[in-house]
Coordinates of C-alpha atoms in Angstrom, one line a residue:
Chain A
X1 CA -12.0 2.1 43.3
X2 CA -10.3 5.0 43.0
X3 CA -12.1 8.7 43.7
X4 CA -11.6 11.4 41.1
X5 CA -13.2 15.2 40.8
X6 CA -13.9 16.9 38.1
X7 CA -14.1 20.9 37.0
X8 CA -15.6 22.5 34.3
X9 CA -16.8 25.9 33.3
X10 CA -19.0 24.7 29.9
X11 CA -20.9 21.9 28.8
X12 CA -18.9 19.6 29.9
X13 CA -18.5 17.0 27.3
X14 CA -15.1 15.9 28.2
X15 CA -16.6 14.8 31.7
X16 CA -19.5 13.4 29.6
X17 CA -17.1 10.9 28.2
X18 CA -15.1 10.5 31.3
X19 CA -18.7 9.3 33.1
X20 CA -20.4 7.6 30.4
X21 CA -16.8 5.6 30.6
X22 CA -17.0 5.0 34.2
X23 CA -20.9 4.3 34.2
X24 CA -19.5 1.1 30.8
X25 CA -17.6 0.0 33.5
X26 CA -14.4 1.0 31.1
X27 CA -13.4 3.4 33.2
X28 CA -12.2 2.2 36.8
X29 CA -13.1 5.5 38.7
X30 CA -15.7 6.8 40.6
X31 CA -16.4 10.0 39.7
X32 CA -16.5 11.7 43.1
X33 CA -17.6 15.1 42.7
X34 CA -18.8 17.8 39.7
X35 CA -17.7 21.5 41.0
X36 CA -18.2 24.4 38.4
X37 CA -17.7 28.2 38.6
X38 CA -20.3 28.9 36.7
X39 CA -24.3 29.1 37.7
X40 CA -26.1 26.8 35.4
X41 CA -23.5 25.2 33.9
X42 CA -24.4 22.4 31.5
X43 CA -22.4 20.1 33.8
X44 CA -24.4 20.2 36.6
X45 CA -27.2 19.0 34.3
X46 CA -24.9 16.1 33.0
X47 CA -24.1 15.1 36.3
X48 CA -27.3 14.8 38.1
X49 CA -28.1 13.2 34.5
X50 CA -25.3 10.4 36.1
X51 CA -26.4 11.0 39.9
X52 CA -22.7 12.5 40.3
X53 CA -22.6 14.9 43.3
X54 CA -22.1 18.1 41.7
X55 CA -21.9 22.0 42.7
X56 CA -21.4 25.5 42.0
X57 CA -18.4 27.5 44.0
X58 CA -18.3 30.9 43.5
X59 CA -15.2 31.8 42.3
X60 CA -14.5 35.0 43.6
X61 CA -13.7 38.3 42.4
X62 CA -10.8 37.3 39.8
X63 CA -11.8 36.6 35.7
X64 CA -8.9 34.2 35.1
X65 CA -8.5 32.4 38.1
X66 CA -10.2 31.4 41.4
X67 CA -9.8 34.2 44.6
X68 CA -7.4 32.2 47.3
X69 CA -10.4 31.6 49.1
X70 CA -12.1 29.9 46.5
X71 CA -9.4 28.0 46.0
X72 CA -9.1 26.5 49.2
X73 CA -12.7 26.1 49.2
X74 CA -12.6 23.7 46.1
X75 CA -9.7 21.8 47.1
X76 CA -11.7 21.1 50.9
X77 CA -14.7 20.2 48.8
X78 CA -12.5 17.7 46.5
X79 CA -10.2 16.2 49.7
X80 CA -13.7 16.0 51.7
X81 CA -15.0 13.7 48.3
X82 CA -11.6 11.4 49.1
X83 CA -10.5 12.6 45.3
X84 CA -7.4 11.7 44.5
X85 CA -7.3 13.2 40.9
X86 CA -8.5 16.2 39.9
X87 CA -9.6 16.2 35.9
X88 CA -10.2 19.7 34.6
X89 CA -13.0 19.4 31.7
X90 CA -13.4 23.1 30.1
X91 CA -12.3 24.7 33.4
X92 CA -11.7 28.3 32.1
X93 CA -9.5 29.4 35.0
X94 CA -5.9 28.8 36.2
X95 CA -5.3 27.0 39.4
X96 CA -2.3 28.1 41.7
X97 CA 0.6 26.4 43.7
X98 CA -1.2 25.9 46.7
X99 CA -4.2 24.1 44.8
X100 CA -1.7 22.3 42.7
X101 CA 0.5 21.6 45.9
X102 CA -2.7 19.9 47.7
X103 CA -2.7 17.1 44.6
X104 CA 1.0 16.3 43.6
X105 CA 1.2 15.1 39.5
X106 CA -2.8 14.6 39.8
X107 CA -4.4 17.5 38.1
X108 CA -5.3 16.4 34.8
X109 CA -6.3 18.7 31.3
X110 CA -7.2 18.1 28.0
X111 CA -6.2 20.7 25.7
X112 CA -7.1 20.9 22.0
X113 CA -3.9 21.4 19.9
X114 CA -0.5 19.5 19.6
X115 CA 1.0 21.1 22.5
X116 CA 3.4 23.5 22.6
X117 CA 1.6 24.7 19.6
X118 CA -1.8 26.9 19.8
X119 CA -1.5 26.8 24.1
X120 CA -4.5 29.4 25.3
X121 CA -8.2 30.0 23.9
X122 CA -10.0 28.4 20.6
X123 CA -6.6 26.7 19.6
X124 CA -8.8 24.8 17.0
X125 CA -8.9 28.5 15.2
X126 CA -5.4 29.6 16.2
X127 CA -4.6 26.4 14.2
X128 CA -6.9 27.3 11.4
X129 CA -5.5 30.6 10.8
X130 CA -2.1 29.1 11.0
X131 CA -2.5 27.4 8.1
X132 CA -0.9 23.3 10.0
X133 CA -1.8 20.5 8.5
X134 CA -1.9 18.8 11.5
X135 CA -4.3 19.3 14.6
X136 CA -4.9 17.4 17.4
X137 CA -5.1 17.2 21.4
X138 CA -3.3 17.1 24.5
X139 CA -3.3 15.4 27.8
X140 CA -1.0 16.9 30.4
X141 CA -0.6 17.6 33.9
X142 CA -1.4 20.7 35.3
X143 CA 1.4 23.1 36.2
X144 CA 1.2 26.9 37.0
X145 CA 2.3 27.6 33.6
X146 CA -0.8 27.5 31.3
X147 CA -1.1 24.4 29.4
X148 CA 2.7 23.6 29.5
X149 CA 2.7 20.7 31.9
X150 CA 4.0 17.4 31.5
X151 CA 2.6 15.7 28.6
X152 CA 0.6 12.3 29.2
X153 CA -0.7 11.2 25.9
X154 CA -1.3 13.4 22.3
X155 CA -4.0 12.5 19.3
X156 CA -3.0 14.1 16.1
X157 CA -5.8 14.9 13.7
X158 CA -5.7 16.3 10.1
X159 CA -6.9 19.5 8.9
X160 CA -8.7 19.2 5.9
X161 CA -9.1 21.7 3.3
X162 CA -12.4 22.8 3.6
X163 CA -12.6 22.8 7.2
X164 CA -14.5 25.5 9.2
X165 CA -13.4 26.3 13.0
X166 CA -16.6 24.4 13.7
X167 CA -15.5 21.1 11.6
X168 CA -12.4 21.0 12.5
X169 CA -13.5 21.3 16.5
X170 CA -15.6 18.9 16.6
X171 CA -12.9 16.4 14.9
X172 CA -10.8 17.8 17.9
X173 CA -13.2 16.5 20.2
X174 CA -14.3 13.1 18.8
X175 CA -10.4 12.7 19.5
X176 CA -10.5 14.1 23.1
X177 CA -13.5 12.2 24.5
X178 CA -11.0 8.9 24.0
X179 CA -8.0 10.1 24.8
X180 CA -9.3 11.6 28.3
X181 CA -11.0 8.2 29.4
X182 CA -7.6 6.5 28.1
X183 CA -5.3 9.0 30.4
X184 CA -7.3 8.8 33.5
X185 CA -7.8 4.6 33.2
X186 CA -3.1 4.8 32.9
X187 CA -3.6 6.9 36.1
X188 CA -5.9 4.6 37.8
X189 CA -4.0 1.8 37.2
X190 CA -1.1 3.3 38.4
X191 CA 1.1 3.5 35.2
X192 CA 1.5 6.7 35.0
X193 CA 4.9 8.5 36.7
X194 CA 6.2 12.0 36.1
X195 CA 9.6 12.2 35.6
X196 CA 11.2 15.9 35.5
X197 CA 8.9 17.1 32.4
X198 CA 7.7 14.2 30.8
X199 CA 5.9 11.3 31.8
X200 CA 6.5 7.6 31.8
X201 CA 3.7 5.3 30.9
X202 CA 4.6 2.0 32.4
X203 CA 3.7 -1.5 30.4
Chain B
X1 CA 10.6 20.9 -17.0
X2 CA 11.0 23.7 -14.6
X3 CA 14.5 24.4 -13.1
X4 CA 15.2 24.7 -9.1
X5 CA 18.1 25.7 -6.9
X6 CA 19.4 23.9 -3.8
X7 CA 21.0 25.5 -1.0
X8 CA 22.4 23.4 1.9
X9 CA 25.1 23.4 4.4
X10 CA 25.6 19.7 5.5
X11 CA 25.7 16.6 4.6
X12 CA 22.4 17.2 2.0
X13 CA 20.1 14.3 2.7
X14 CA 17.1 16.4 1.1
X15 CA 19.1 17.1 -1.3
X16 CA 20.0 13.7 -2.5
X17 CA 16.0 12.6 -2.1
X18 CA 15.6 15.4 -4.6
X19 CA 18.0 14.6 -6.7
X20 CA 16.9 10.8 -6.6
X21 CA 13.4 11.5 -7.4
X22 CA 14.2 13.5 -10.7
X23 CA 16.9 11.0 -11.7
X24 CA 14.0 8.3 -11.5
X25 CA 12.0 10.7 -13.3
X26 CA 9.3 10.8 -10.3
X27 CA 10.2 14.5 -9.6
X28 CA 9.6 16.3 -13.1
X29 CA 12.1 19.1 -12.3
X30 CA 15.8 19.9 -13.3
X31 CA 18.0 21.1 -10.5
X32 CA 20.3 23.2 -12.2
X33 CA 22.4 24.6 -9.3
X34 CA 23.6 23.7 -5.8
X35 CA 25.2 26.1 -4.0
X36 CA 26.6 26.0 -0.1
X37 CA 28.2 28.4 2.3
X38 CA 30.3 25.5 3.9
X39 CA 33.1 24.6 1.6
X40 CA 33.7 21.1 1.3
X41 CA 29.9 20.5 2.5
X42 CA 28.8 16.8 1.7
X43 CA 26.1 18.3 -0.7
X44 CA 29.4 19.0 -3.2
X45 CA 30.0 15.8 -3.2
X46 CA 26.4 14.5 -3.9
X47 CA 26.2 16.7 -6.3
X48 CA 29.3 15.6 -8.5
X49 CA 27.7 12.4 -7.7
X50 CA 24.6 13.5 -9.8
X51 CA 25.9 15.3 -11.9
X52 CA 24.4 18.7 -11.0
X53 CA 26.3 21.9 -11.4
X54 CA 27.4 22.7 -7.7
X55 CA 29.7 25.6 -6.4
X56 CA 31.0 26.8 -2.8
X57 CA 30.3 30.4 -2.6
X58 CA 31.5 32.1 0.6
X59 CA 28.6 33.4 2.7
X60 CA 30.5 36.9 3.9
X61 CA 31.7 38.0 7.9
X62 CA 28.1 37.0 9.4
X63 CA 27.2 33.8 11.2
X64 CA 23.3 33.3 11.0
X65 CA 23.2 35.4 7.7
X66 CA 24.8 35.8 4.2
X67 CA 26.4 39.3 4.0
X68 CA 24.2 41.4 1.5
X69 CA 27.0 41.2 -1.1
X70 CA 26.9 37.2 -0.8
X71 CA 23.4 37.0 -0.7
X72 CA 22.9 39.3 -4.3
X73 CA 25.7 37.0 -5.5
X74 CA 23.8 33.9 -4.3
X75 CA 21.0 35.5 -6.4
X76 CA 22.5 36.1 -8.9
X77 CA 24.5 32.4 -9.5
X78 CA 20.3 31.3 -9.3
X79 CA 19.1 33.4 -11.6
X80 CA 21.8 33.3 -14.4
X81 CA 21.2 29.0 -14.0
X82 CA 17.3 29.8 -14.7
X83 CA 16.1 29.0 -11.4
X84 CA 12.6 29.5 -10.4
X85 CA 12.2 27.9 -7.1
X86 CA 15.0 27.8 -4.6
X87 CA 14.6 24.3 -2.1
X88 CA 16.4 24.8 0.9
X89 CA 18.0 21.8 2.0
X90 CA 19.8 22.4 5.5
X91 CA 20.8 25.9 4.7
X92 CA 22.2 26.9 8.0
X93 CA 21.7 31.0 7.5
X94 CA 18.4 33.3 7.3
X95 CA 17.7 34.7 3.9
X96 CA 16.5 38.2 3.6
X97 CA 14.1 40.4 2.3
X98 CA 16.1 41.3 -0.9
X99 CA 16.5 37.8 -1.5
X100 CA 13.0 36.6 -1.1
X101 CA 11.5 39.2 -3.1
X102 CA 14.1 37.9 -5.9
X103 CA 11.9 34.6 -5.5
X104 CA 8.6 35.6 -4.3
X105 CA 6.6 32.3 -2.8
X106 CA 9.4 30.4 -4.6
X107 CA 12.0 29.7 -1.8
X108 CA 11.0 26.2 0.4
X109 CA 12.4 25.5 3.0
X110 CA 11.7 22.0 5.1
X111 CA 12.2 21.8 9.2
X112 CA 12.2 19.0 11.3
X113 CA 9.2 19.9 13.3
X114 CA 5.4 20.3 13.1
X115 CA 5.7 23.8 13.2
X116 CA 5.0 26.3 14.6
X117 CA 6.3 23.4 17.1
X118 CA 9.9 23.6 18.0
X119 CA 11.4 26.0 15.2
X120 CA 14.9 26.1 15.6
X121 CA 18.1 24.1 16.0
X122 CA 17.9 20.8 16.8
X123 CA 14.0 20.5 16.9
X124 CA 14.2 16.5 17.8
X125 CA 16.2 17.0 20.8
X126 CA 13.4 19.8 22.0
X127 CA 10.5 17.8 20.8
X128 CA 11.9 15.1 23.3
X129 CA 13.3 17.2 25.6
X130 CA 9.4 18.8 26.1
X131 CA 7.6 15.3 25.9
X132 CA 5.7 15.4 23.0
X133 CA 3.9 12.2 21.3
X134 CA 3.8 13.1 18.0
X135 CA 7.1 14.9 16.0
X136 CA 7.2 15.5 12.4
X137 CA 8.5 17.7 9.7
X138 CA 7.2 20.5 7.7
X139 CA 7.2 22.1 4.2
X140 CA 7.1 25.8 4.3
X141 CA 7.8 28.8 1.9
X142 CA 10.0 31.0 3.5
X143 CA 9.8 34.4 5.2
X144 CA 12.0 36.9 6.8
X145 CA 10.7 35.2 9.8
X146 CA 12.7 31.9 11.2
X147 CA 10.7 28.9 10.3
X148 CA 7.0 30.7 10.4
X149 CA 6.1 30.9 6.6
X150 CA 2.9 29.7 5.2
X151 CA 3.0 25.5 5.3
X152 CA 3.1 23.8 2.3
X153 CA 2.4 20.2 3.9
X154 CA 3.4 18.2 6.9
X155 CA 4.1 14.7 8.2
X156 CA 3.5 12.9 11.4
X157 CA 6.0 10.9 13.3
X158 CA 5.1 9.1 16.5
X159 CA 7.6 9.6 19.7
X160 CA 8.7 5.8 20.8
X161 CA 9.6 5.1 24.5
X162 CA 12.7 4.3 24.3
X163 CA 13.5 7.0 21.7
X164 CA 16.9 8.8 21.7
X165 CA 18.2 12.2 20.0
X166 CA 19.3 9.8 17.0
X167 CA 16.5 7.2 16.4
X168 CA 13.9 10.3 16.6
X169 CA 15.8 12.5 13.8
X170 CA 16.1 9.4 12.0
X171 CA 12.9 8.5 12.0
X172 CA 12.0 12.0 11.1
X173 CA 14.1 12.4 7.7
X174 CA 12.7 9.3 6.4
X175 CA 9.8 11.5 6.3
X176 CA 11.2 14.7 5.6
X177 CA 12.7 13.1 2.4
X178 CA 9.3 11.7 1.2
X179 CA 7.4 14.9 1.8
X180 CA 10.0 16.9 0.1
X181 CA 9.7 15.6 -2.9
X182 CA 5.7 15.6 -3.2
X183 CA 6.3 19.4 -2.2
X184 CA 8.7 19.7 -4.8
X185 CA 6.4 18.1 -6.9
X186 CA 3.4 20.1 -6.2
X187 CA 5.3 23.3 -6.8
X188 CA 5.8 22.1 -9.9
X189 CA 2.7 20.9 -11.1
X190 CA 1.6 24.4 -10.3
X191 CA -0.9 23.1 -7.9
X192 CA 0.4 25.5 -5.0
X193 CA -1.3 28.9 -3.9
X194 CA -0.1 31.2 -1.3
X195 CA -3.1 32.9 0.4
X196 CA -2.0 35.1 2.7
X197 CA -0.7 33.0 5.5
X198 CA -1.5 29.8 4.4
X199 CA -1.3 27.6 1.1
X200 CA -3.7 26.2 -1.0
X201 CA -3.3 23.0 -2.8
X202 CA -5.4 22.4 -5.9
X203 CA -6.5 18.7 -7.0

């Protein structure tokens, strides 16, 4: 079975999904290794809650991404756990080349918009404000270019009239919670190839 | 019934669904004037074809723009027919402040994207190009800003596998001709209600 890793800053309810998945036996993973960057974060609760191996790394002195030293420190921790994919769950910091470098096409996010649109913070309200008819989120791999890399899968939801950023976010995320467990399943069975900026998904 | 103005620049697909649906009586306006900036534009033709007043009327030295003088007499030709909305169907120049405020939240334009996705030329071949999942198309009123007025409505069209420049657009103007005339349609009902950035549609 393959090993995956995952990072978050929040709650964590995208990893929720992703080990409730794996625990059904719908999910063909092993969920390696929890690391957060924050003390207390609600994922460490949610993993020991799954007996997954979980951690906080300091993160250094930087507010929007890890120190270099950090940054080798979590990618030791995740090679050392024999992860092969990295799935960021509401990890609020930007990784760099050499990170990205150590696991080729195999750091995953979940974003919630219709990328390119609404890329960056509370995209559910960006989208709001902008008045679409159309939310939704994102899959894609991670490149150093915030939430620009290639696209694995999308989920489109609507925006209905009375909605509240609240409403409409947690739509969003009903939506995520699927489409995460559905991208990481096409990785572990190998159907997934990048190919320049977009992705293949093989039969 | 309420009287509208086209402007295009091509062949006038949008056009034709326009002039379709208020033929057939499902689109309770009268389009009293189509005018273009390309003479011998398909949208002449269409028009003849319907039977809708239609005139070429040069656009000035500019490229992306009408020249002020062309754009007061493009004003002018609307008014004088009794226009009170102005549909944009493939207009290939920018309209400008003096224009707009001739027809304030009255000019519609429609763009094959799900904006703020992609505005643009050729908005297919980018949505591809990027990766996307989901295309579409989208209803706006129009600013001095390229495609970034408040949306009127929107329409969702899945990205296929095999997809190329020309099945994508295709599969796209099916919609675009659809949600046109419901815009259209909603305009004038009188059920449409610009609110600062975005639009509200009453029941």
């Amino acid at each position: 079975m393959k090993r995956i890793g995952v990072l978050g800053s929040g709650k964590g309810s995208n990893f929720g999904a992703l080990a409730e998945a794996a625990r059904e036996g719908k999910l063909p993973v092993k969920i390696a290794l929890a690391l957060t960057d924050v003390p207390g974060a609600g994922i460490l609760d949610l993993a020991a809650k799954y007996r997954i191996p979980a951690d906080y790394v300091p993160p250094g002195a930087f507010r929007t991404k890890l120190s270099p030293e950090a940054e080798r420190e979590y990618a030791r921790r995740l090679k050392e756990a024999g992860v092969e994919l990295v799935a960021l769950a509401g990890f609020m910091r930007m990784l760099k080349p050499p990170f990205l470098e150590a696991f080729p096409d195999a750091v995953m996010n979940i974003h919630p918009s219709l990328l390119p649109a609404f890329p960056g913070l509370e995209s559910w309200k960006q989208a709001l404000d902008y008045g679409v008819r159309f939310a939704g989120c994102t899959v894609h791999f991670v490149t150093p270019e915030m939430d620009a890399g290639p696209i694995i899968a999308q989920a489109v939801v609507p925006v209905l009239p009375h909605d509240t950023p609240y409403t409409l976010h947690a739509r969003i995320q009903a939506q995520e919670h699927k489409l995460y467990v559905e991208c990481v399943k096409l990785w572990a069975e190998g159907r997934l190839r990048v190919e320049g900026r977009t992705v293949a998904v093989s039969a």
